[in-house]
mmCIF file of C-alpha atoms in Angstrom:
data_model
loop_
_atom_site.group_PDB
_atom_site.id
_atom_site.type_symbol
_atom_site.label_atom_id
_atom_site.label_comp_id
_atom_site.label_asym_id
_atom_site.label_seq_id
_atom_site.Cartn_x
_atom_site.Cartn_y
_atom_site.Cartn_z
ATOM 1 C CA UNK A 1 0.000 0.000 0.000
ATOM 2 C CA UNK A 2 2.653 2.407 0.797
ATOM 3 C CA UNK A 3 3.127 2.041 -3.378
ATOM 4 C CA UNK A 4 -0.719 3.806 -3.613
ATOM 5 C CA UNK A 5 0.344 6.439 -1.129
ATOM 6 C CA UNK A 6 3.249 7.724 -2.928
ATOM 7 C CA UNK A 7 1.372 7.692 -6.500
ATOM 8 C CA UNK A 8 -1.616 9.446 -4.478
ATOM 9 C CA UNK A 9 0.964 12.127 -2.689
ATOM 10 C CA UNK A 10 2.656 12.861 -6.263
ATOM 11 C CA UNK A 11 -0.768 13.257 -8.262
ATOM 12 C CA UNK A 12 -1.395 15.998 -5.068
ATOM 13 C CA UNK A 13 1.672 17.594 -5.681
ATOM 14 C CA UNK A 14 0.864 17.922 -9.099
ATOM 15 C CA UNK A 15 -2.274 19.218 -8.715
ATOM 16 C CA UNK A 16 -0.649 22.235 -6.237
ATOM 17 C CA UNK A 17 1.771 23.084 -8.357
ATOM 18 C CA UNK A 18 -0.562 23.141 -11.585
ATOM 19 C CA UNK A 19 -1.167 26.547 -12.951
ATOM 20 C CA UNK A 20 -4.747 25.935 -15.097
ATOM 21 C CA UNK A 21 -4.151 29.407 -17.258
ATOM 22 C CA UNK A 22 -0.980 27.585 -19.227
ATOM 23 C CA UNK A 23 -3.525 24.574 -19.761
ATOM 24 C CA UNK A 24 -3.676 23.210 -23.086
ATOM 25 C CA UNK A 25 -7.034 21.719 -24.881
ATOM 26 C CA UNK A 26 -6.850 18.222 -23.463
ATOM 27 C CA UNK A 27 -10.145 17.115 -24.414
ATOM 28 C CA UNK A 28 -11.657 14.822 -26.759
ATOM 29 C CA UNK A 29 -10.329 10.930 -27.741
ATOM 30 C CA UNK A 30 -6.830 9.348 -27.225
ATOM 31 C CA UNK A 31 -4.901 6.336 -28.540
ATOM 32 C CA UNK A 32 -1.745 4.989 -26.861
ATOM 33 C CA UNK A 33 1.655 2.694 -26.907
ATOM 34 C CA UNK A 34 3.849 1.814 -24.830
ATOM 35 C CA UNK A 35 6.961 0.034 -24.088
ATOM 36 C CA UNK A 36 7.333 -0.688 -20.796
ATOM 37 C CA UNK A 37 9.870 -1.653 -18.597
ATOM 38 C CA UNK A 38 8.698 -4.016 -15.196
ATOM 39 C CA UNK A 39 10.276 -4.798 -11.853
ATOM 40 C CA UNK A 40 8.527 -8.181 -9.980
ATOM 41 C CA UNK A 41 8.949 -9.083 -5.971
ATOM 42 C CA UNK A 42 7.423 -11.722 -4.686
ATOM 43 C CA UNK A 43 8.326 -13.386 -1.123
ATOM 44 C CA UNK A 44 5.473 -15.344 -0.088
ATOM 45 C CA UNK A 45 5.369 -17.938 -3.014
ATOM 46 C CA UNK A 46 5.702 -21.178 -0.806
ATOM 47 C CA UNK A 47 9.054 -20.214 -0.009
ATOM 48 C CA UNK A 48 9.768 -18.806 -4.184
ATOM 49 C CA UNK A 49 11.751 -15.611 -3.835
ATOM 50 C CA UNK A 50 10.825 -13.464 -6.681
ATOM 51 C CA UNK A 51 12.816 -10.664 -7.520
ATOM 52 C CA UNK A 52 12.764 -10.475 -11.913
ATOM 53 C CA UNK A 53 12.565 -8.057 -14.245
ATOM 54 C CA UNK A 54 11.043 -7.982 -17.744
ATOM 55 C CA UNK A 55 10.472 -5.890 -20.710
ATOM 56 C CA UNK A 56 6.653 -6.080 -22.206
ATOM 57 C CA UNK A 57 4.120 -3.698 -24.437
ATOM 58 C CA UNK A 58 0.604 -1.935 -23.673
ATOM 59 C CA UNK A 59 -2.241 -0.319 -25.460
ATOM 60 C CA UNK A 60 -4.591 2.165 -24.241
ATOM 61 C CA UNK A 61 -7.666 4.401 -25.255
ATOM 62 C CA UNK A 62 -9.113 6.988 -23.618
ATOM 63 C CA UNK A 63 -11.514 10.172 -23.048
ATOM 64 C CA UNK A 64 -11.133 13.367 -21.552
ATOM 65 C CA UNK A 65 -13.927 15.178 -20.375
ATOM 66 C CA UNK A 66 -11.787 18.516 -20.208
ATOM 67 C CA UNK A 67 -8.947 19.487 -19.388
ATOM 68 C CA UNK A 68 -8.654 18.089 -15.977
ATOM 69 C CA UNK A 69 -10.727 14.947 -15.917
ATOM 70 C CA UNK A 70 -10.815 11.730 -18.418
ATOM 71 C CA UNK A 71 -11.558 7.986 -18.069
ATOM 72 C CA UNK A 72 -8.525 5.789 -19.741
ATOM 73 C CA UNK A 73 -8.818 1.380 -20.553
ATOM 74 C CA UNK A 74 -6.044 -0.364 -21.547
ATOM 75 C CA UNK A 75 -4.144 -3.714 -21.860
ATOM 76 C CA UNK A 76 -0.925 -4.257 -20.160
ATOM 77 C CA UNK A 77 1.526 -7.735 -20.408
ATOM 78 C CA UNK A 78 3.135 -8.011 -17.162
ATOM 79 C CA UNK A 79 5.808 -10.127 -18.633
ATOM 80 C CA UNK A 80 7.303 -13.177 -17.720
ATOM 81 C CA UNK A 81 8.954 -14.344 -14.218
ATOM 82 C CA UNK A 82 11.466 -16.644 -13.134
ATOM 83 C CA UNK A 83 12.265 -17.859 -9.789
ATOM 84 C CA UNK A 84 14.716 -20.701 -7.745
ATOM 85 C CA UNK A 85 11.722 -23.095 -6.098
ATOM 86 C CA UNK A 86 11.560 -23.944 -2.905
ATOM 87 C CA UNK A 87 14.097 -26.849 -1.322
ATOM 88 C CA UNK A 88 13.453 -29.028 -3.959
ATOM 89 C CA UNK A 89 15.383 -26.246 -6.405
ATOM 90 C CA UNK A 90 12.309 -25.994 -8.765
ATOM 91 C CA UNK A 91 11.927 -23.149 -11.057
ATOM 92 C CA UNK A 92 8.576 -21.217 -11.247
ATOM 93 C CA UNK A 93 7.767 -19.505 -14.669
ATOM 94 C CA UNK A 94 4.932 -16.961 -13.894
ATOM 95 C CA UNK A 95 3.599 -15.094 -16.632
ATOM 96 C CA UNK A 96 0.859 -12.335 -15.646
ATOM 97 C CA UNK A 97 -1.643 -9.856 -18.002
ATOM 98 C CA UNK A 98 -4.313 -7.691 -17.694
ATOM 99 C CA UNK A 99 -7.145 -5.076 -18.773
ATOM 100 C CA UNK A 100 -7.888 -2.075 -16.543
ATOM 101 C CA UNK A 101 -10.008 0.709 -16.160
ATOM 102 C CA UNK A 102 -8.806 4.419 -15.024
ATOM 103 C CA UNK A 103 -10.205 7.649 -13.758
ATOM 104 C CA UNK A 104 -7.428 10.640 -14.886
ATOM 105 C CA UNK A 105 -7.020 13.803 -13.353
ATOM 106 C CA UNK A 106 -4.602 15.623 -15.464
ATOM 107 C CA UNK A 107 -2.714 19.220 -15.068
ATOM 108 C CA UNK A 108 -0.975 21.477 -17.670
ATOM 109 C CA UNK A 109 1.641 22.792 -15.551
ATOM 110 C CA UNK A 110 3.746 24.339 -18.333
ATOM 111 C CA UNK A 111 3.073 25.202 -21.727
ATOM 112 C CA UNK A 112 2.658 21.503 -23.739
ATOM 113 C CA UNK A 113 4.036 19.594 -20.397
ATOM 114 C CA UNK A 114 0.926 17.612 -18.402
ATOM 115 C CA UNK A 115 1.356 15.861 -15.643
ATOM 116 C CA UNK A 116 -1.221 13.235 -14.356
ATOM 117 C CA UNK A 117 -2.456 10.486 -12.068
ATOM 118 C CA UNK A 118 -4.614 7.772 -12.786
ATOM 119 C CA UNK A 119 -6.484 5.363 -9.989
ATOM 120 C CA UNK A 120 -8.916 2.412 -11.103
ATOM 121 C CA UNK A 121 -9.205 -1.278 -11.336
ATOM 122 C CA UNK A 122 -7.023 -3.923 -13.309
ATOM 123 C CA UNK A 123 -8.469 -7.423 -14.287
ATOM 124 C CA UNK A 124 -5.208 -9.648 -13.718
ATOM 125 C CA UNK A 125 -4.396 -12.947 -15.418
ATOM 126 C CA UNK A 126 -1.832 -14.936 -13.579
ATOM 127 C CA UNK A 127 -0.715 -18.181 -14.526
ATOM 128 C CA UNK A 128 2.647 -20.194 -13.413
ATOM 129 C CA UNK A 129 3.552 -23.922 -14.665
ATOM 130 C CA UNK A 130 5.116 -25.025 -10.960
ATOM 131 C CA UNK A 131 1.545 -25.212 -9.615
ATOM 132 C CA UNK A 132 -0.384 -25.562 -12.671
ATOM 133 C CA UNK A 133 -2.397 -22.635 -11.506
ATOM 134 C CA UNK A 134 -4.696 -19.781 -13.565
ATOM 135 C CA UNK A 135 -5.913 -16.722 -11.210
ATOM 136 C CA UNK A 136 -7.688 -14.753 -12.480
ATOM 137 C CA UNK A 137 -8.953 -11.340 -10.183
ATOM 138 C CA UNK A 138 -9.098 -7.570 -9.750
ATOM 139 C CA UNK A 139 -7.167 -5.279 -8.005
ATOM 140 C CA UNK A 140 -6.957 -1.695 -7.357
ATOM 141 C CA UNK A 141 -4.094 0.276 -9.543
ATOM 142 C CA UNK A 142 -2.680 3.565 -9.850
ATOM 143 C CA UNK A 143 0.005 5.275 -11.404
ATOM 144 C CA UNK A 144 1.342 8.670 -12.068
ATOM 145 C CA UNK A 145 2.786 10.249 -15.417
ATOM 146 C CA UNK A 146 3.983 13.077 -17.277
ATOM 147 C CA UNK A 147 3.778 13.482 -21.271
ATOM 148 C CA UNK A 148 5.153 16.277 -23.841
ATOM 149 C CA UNK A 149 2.390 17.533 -26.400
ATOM 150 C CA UNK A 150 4.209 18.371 -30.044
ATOM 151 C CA UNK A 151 0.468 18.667 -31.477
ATOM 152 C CA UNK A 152 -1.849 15.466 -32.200
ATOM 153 C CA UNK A 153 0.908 13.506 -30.964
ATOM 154 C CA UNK A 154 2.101 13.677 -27.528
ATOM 155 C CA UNK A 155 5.042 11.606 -25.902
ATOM 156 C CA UNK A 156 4.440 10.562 -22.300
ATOM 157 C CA UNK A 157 6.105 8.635 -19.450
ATOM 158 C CA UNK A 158 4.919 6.582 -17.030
ATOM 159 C CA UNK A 159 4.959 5.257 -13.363
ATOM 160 C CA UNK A 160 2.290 2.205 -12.837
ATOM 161 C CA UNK A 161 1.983 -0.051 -9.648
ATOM 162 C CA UNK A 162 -0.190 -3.254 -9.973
ATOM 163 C CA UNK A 163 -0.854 -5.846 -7.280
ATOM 164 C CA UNK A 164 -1.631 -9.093 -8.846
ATOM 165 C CA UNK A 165 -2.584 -10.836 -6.018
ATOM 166 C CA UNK A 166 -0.570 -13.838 -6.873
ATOM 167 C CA UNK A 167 0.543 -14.875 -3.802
ATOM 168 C CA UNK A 168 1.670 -11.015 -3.024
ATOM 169 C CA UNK A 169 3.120 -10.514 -6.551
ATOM 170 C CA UNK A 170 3.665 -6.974 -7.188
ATOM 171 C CA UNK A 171 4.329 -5.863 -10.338
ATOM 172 C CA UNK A 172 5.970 -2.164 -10.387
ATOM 173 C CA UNK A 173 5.676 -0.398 -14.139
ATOM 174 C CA UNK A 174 7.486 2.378 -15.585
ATOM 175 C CA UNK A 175 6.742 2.952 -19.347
ATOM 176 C CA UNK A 176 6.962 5.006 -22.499
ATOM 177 C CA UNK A 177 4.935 5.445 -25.125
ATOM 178 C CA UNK A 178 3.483 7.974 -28.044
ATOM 179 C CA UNK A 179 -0.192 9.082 -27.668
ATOM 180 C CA UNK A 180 -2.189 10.317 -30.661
ATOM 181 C CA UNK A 181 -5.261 12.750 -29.957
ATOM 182 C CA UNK A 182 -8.326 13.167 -32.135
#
């Protein structure tokens, strides 16, 4: 949790430090990409130590309502885990996905810089061949972000935090992608 507090405390700061005069028109339809770069740990795994990294892709679509205020879906791959087993020495492959669904509140706090937070639910899709296992469930996710707009086209980073709830898997996001506006 103290993940959610730090994304929550940054989209605050952002919002203090906003000045709405230099905002940009933000509203209307989006597109995204992103390549994203993601950090596993996992301790509680019947004794599997997680601690992987991965590279993986996502896709998302959005609206904004004005300038401020937008709903966002997307699709993320979590990537692909590996850890040492328990004292048997067995490896555990984990491979985790997901939709999600976002409320955005984003602030122009320069001319064509936003900054912006987003807080919603993702539908994971966890599955590992140690266990034989496929969990599927949802879980509360956030993240915080910052994109450059050159016009229709906008380049944005990203900060995402997503609890799978696989046996305490948490799966830590940082992205970057192109978005195109309508």
């Amino acid at each position: 949790m103290n993940r959610f507090q730090t994304i929550t405390a940054g989209a605050a700061l952002a919002a203090l430090v906003s000045v709405p005069a230099l905002a940009d028109d933000d509203s209307g339809w989006y597109i995204g990409a992103s390549a994203n770069w993601l950090s596993a740990d996992d301790i509680n795994v019947t004794d599997v130590d997680f601690e992987d990294s991965d590279t993986a892709y996502g896709f998302k679509g959005g609206y904004m309502f004005t300038d401020l205020l937008g709903i966002e879906g997307g699709y993320m791959d979590l990537g692909s885990y590996q850890a040492l087993g328990n004292t048997e020495g067995n490896t555990l492959n984990l491979d985790a996905e997901g939709w999600y669904v976002a409320g955005i509140l984003n602030f122009s706090f320069a001319e064509n810089w936003d900054a912006y937070g987003k807080l919603g639910a993702f539908a994971v899709d966890s599955n590992t061949d140690f266990t034989e296992f496929d969990e599927s469930s949802t879980e509360l996710f956030g993240g915080i972000g910052i994109e450059y707009d050159f016009g229709k086209v906008n380049i944005f980073g990203e900060f995402d935090v997503v609890d799978t709830n696989t046996s305490d898997l948490v799966v830590d996001v940082l992205s970057l992608g192109l978005k195109y506006e309508f």
